[in-house]
Amino acid sequence: LYHLVAGASPFVGRDVDEIAERVLSGEHTPLRLAVPEVAHDLDAVVEHLLEPDRQHRYGRASEVADDLDRVLAGQPPRLPTLLVEGAAAARVALV
């Protein structure tokens, strides 16, 4: 989705090892920096898709589809939640 919107991969490097390291660390140019006019809500969905920590990503493809439908309808995405010491807490996207 990042590549579709930005026209480039979120993870770049000199070689496969460097790219893999960036994928694992989550080091990438934020979508809003690559494409400043992108909607904040779409940016939030894409950033959650790129999270290196599984707990911070969507758990199911249907959740992604639902959030993309919401963004297209002008509604805010629900975004995944993560469990913090057994209690559900909404994850706050940084702007």
Tab-separated table of N, CA and C in Angstrom:
chain	number	residue	atom	x	y	z
A	1	LEU	N	0.837	-1.187	0.000
A	1	LEU	CA	0.000	0.000	0.000
A	1	LEU	C	0.883	1.252	0.000
A	2	TYR	N	1.946	1.236	0.784
A	2	TYR	CA	2.888	2.358	0.798
A	2	TYR	C	3.408	2.599	-0.616
A	3	HIS	N	3.867	1.539	-1.269
A	3	HIS	CA	4.423	1.658	-2.611
A	3	HIS	C	3.377	2.181	-3.590
A	4	LEU	N	2.158	1.741	-3.451
A	4	LEU	CA	1.080	2.193	-4.322
A	4	LEU	C	0.865	3.700	-4.186
A	5	VAL	N	0.893	4.200	-2.969
A	5	VAL	CA	0.640	5.620	-2.721
A	5	VAL	C	1.869	6.477	-3.017
A	6	ALA	N	3.039	6.014	-2.590
A	6	ALA	CA	4.261	6.826	-2.713
A	6	ALA	C	5.014	6.602	-4.021
A	7	GLY	N	4.761	5.480	-4.663
A	7	GLY	CA	5.491	5.182	-5.890
A	7	GLY	C	6.887	4.646	-5.651
A	8	ALA	N	7.169	4.279	-4.416
A	8	ALA	CA	8.484	3.738	-4.063
A	8	ALA	C	8.331	2.850	-2.832
A	9	SER	N	9.274	1.955	-2.650
A	9	SER	CA	9.262	1.070	-1.493
A	9	SER	C	9.528	1.867	-0.216
A	10	PRO	N	8.923	1.475	0.898
A	10	PRO	CA	9.218	2.164	2.152
A	10	PRO	C	10.606	1.826	2.685
A	11	PHE	N	11.137	0.699	2.287
A	11	PHE	CA	12.431	0.243	2.804
A	11	PHE	C	13.453	0.211	1.679
A	12	VAL	N	14.452	1.060	1.784
A	12	VAL	CA	15.508	1.111	0.775
A	12	VAL	C	16.860	0.897	1.449
A	13	GLY	N	17.808	0.415	0.680
A	13	GLY	CA	19.144	0.189	1.197
A	13	GLY	C	20.101	-0.163	0.083
A	14	ARG	N	21.373	-0.262	0.428
A	14	ARG	CA	22.416	-0.560	-0.561
A	14	ARG	C	22.358	-2.005	-1.044
A	15	ASP	N	21.884	-2.901	-0.165
A	15	ASP	CA	21.829	-4.314	-0.531
A	15	ASP	C	20.693	-4.996	0.238
A	16	VAL	N	20.511	-6.275	-0.035
A	16	VAL	CA	19.416	-7.029	0.585
A	16	VAL	C	19.543	-7.045	2.103
A	17	ASP	N	20.750	-7.177	2.615
A	17	ASP	CA	20.946	-7.218	4.064
A	17	ASP	C	20.520	-5.904	4.723
A	18	GLU	N	20.877	-4.789	4.113
A	18	GLU	CA	20.507	-3.485	4.668
A	18	GLU	C	18.993	-3.283	4.608
A	19	ILE	N	18.383	-3.705	3.527
A	19	ILE	CA	16.929	-3.593	3.394
A	19	ILE	C	16.252	-4.465	4.455
A	20	ALA	N	16.722	-5.685	4.632
A	20	ALA	CA	16.148	-6.586	5.634
A	20	ALA	C	16.284	-5.990	7.036
A	21	GLU	N	17.421	-5.387	7.318
A	21	GLU	CA	17.631	-4.755	8.623
A	21	GLU	C	16.624	-3.630	8.845
A	22	ARG	N	16.363	-2.848	7.823
A	22	ARG	CA	15.396	-1.756	7.941
A	22	ARG	C	13.970	-2.276	8.091
A	23	VAL	N	13.654	-3.359	7.407
A	23	VAL	CA	12.328	-3.960	7.558
A	23	VAL	C	12.137	-4.419	9.005
A	24	LEU	N	13.126	-5.110	9.538
A	24	LEU	CA	13.030	-5.633	10.902
A	24	LEU	C	12.977	-4.533	11.957
A	25	SER	N	13.679	-3.425	11.690
A	25	SER	CA	13.678	-2.322	12.656
A	25	SER	C	12.525	-1.356	12.422
A	26	GLY	N	11.901	-1.444	11.251
A	26	GLY	CA	10.808	-0.528	10.928
A	26	GLY	C	11.286	0.815	10.413
A	27	GLU	N	12.577	0.919	10.138
A	27	GLU	CA	13.155	2.188	9.682
A	27	GLU	C	12.734	2.480	8.240
A	28	HIS	N	11.906	3.491	8.079
A	28	HIS	CA	11.450	3.895	6.750
A	28	HIS	C	11.058	5.368	6.767
A	29	THR	N	10.970	5.941	5.593
A	29	THR	CA	10.488	7.316	5.482
A	29	THR	C	8.978	7.299	5.693
A	30	PRO	N	8.470	8.027	6.672
A	30	PRO	CA	7.024	8.049	6.868
A	30	PRO	C	6.305	8.487	5.588
A	31	LEU	N	5.166	7.894	5.349
A	31	LEU	CA	4.413	8.169	4.135
A	31	LEU	C	4.116	9.656	3.985
A	32	ARG	N	3.788	10.336	5.077
A	32	ARG	CA	3.458	11.765	4.997
A	32	ARG	C	4.658	12.608	4.610
A	33	LEU	N	5.855	12.127	4.828
A	33	LEU	CA	7.040	12.847	4.356
A	33	LEU	C	7.280	12.570	2.877
A	34	ALA	N	7.003	11.351	2.462
A	34	ALA	CA	7.176	10.988	1.051
A	34	ALA	C	6.101	11.622	0.176
A	35	VAL	N	4.875	11.700	0.706
A	35	VAL	CA	3.734	12.258	-0.028
A	35	VAL	C	2.983	13.173	0.944
A	36	PRO	N	3.392	14.442	1.047
A	36	PRO	CA	2.805	15.345	2.045
A	36	PRO	C	1.290	15.510	1.946
A	37	GLU	N	0.724	15.347	0.763
A	37	GLU	CA	-0.716	15.557	0.612
A	37	GLU	C	-1.561	14.343	1.003
A	38	VAL	N	-0.930	13.251	1.417
A	38	VAL	CA	-1.695	12.062	1.802
A	38	VAL	C	-2.541	12.368	3.040
A	39	ALA	N	-3.739	11.836	3.060
A	39	ALA	CA	-4.639	12.046	4.196
A	39	ALA	C	-4.044	11.436	5.470
A	40	HIS	N	-4.234	12.127	6.570
A	40	HIS	CA	-3.701	11.668	7.860
A	40	HIS	C	-4.203	10.265	8.197
A	41	ASP	N	-5.485	9.994	7.962
A	41	ASP	CA	-6.041	8.689	8.306
A	41	ASP	C	-5.436	7.573	7.463
A	42	LEU	N	-5.201	7.819	6.179
A	42	LEU	CA	-4.554	6.807	5.340
A	42	LEU	C	-3.125	6.590	5.809
A	43	ASP	N	-2.444	7.667	6.151
A	43	ASP	CA	-1.088	7.561	6.675
A	43	ASP	C	-1.063	6.691	7.925
A	44	ALA	N	-2.034	6.873	8.813
A	44	ALA	CA	-2.092	6.089	10.053
A	44	ALA	C	-2.272	4.604	9.754
A	45	VAL	N	-3.123	4.275	8.785
A	45	VAL	CA	-3.336	2.871	8.410
A	45	VAL	C	-2.035	2.278	7.873
A	46	VAL	N	-1.382	3.000	6.966
A	46	VAL	CA	-0.136	2.505	6.367
A	46	VAL	C	0.939	2.333	7.441
A	47	GLU	N	1.064	3.281	8.344
A	47	GLU	CA	2.074	3.169	9.399
A	47	GLU	C	1.817	1.941	10.273
A	48	HIS	N	0.558	1.642	10.541
A	48	HIS	CA	0.255	0.448	11.331
A	48	HIS	C	0.590	-0.826	10.561
A	49	LEU	N	0.425	-0.796	9.251
A	49	LEU	CA	0.800	-1.955	8.435
A	49	LEU	C	2.307	-2.191	8.441
A	50	LEU	N	3.073	-1.127	8.604
A	50	LEU	CA	4.539	-1.227	8.551
A	50	LEU	C	5.187	-1.444	9.913
A	51	GLU	N	4.415	-1.498	10.954
A	51	GLU	CA	4.964	-1.697	12.299
A	51	GLU	C	5.789	-2.982	12.358
A	52	PRO	N	7.009	-2.916	12.847
A	52	PRO	CA	7.810	-4.139	12.960
A	52	PRO	C	7.317	-5.065	14.078
A	53	ASP	N	6.702	-4.496	15.106
A	53	ASP	CA	6.212	-5.302	16.224
A	53	ASP	C	4.800	-5.798	15.916
A	54	ARG	N	4.637	-7.082	15.861
A	54	ARG	CA	3.354	-7.715	15.525
A	54	ARG	C	2.216	-7.233	16.423
A	55	GLN	N	2.484	-6.932	17.665
A	55	GLN	CA	1.441	-6.469	18.593
A	55	GLN	C	0.845	-5.136	18.165
A	56	HIS	N	1.565	-4.378	17.368
A	56	HIS	CA	1.114	-3.051	16.965
A	56	HIS	C	0.487	-3.036	15.574
A	57	ARG	N	0.499	-4.174	14.890
A	57	ARG	CA	-0.070	-4.262	13.540
A	57	ARG	C	-1.492	-4.793	13.591
A	58	TYR	N	-2.127	-4.724	12.449
A	58	TYR	CA	-3.440	-5.347	12.305
A	58	TYR	C	-3.290	-6.848	12.481
A	59	GLY	N	-4.287	-7.466	13.078
A	59	GLY	CA	-4.263	-8.905	13.286
A	59	GLY	C	-4.869	-9.680	12.124
A	60	ARG	N	-5.731	-9.024	11.360
A	60	ARG	CA	-6.437	-9.700	10.259
A	60	ARG	C	-6.548	-8.760	9.062
A	61	ALA	N	-6.533	-9.348	7.890
A	61	ALA	CA	-6.699	-8.564	6.663
A	61	ALA	C	-8.060	-7.872	6.638
A	62	SER	N	-9.058	-8.499	7.235
A	62	SER	CA	-10.395	-7.894	7.262
A	62	SER	C	-10.400	-6.584	8.057
A	63	GLU	N	-9.547	-6.472	9.070
A	63	GLU	CA	-9.438	-5.229	9.837
A	63	GLU	C	-8.856	-4.118	8.975
A	64	VAL	N	-7.870	-4.471	8.159
A	64	VAL	CA	-7.272	-3.494	7.235
A	64	VAL	C	-8.327	-3.041	6.243
A	65	ALA	N	-9.038	-3.998	5.661
A	65	ALA	CA	-10.078	-3.670	4.684
A	65	ALA	C	-11.141	-2.777	5.309
A	66	ASP	N	-11.550	-3.074	6.525
A	66	ASP	CA	-12.554	-2.251	7.209
A	66	ASP	C	-12.048	-0.827	7.408
A	67	ASP	N	-10.799	-0.689	7.854
A	67	ASP	CA	-10.257	0.648	8.062
A	67	ASP	C	-10.093	1.405	6.741
A	68	LEU	N	-9.686	0.716	5.692
A	68	LEU	CA	-9.579	1.388	4.393
A	68	LEU	C	-10.950	1.824	3.898
A	69	ASP	N	-11.971	1.001	4.112
A	69	ASP	CA	-13.339	1.401	3.763
A	69	ASP	C	-13.749	2.647	4.547
A	70	ARG	N	-13.402	2.677	5.822
A	70	ARG	CA	-13.737	3.836	6.650
A	70	ARG	C	-13.035	5.091	6.142
A	71	VAL	N	-11.758	4.975	5.825
A	71	VAL	CA	-10.999	6.124	5.320
A	71	VAL	C	-11.618	6.630	4.018
A	72	LEU	N	-11.965	5.715	3.121
A	72	LEU	CA	-12.580	6.113	1.849
A	72	LEU	C	-13.941	6.776	2.055
A	73	ALA	N	-14.629	6.423	3.131
A	73	ALA	CA	-15.934	7.005	3.436
A	73	ALA	C	-15.809	8.294	4.253
A	74	GLY	N	-14.561	8.731	4.521
A	74	GLY	CA	-14.349	9.962	5.275
A	74	GLY	C	-14.459	9.794	6.773
A	75	GLN	N	-14.403	8.558	7.251
A	75	GLN	CA	-14.472	8.272	8.681
A	75	GLN	C	-13.075	7.918	9.188
A	76	PRO	N	-12.809	8.132	10.453
A	76	PRO	CA	-11.495	7.768	10.983
A	76	PRO	C	-11.341	6.252	11.074
A	77	PRO	N	-10.134	5.752	10.871
A	77	PRO	CA	-9.916	4.311	11.019
A	77	PRO	C	-10.006	3.917	12.487
A	78	ARG	N	-10.316	2.659	12.716
A	78	ARG	CA	-10.384	2.167	14.105
A	78	ARG	C	-8.982	1.872	14.635
A	79	LEU	N	-8.080	1.453	13.764
A	79	LEU	CA	-6.700	1.102	14.107
A	79	LEU	C	-6.676	-0.012	15.147
A	80	PRO	N	-5.654	-0.823	15.096
A	80	PRO	CA	-5.576	-1.947	16.041
A	80	PRO	C	-5.311	-1.468	17.454
A	81	THR	N	-5.629	-2.327	18.387
A	81	THR	CA	-5.299	-2.063	19.783
A	81	THR	C	-4.198	-3.023	20.178
A	82	LEU	N	-3.509	-2.706	21.217
A	82	LEU	CA	-2.501	-3.636	21.707
A	82	LEU	C	-2.762	-3.915	23.171
A	83	LEU	N	-2.307	-5.067	23.610
A	83	LEU	CA	-2.490	-5.450	25.005
A	83	LEU	C	-1.279	-5.009	25.809
A	84	VAL	N	-1.547	-4.244	26.844
A	84	VAL	CA	-0.485	-3.794	27.730
A	84	VAL	C	-0.766	-4.402	29.090
A	85	GLU	N	0.056	-5.349	29.474
A	85	GLU	CA	-0.107	-6.059	30.737
A	85	GLU	C	-1.540	-6.535	30.935
A	86	GLY	N	-2.104	-7.122	29.868
A	86	GLY	CA	-3.422	-7.713	29.965
A	86	GLY	C	-4.585	-6.757	29.786
A	87	ALA	N	-4.325	-5.461	29.681
A	87	ALA	CA	-5.409	-4.485	29.520
A	87	ALA	C	-5.359	-3.910	28.111
A	88	ALA	N	-6.508	-3.827	27.464
A	88	ALA	CA	-6.545	-3.262	26.118
A	88	ALA	C	-6.370	-1.750	26.212
A	89	ALA	N	-5.509	-1.215	25.357
A	89	ALA	CA	-5.268	0.234	25.308
A	89	ALA	C	-5.153	0.647	23.856
A	90	ALA	N	-5.803	1.726	23.471
A	90	ALA	CA	-5.724	2.197	22.080
A	90	ALA	C	-4.329	2.713	21.810
A	91	ARG	N	-3.817	2.413	20.677
A	91	ARG	CA	-2.493	2.892	20.283
A	91	ARG	C	-2.655	4.259	19.653
A	92	VAL	N	-1.847	5.193	20.061
A	92	VAL	CA	-1.936	6.547	19.558
A	92	VAL	C	-0.935	6.713	18.422
A	93	ALA	N	-1.426	7.150	17.273
A	93	ALA	CA	-0.554	7.408	16.138
A	93	ALA	C	0.091	8.776	16.305
A	94	LEU	N	1.377	8.855	16.090
A	94	LEU	CA	2.081	10.119	16.185
A	94	LEU	C	1.941	10.878	14.878
A	95	VAL	N	1.740	12.162	14.975
A	95	VAL	CA	1.582	12.995	13.788
A	95	VAL	C	2.892	13.666	13.482
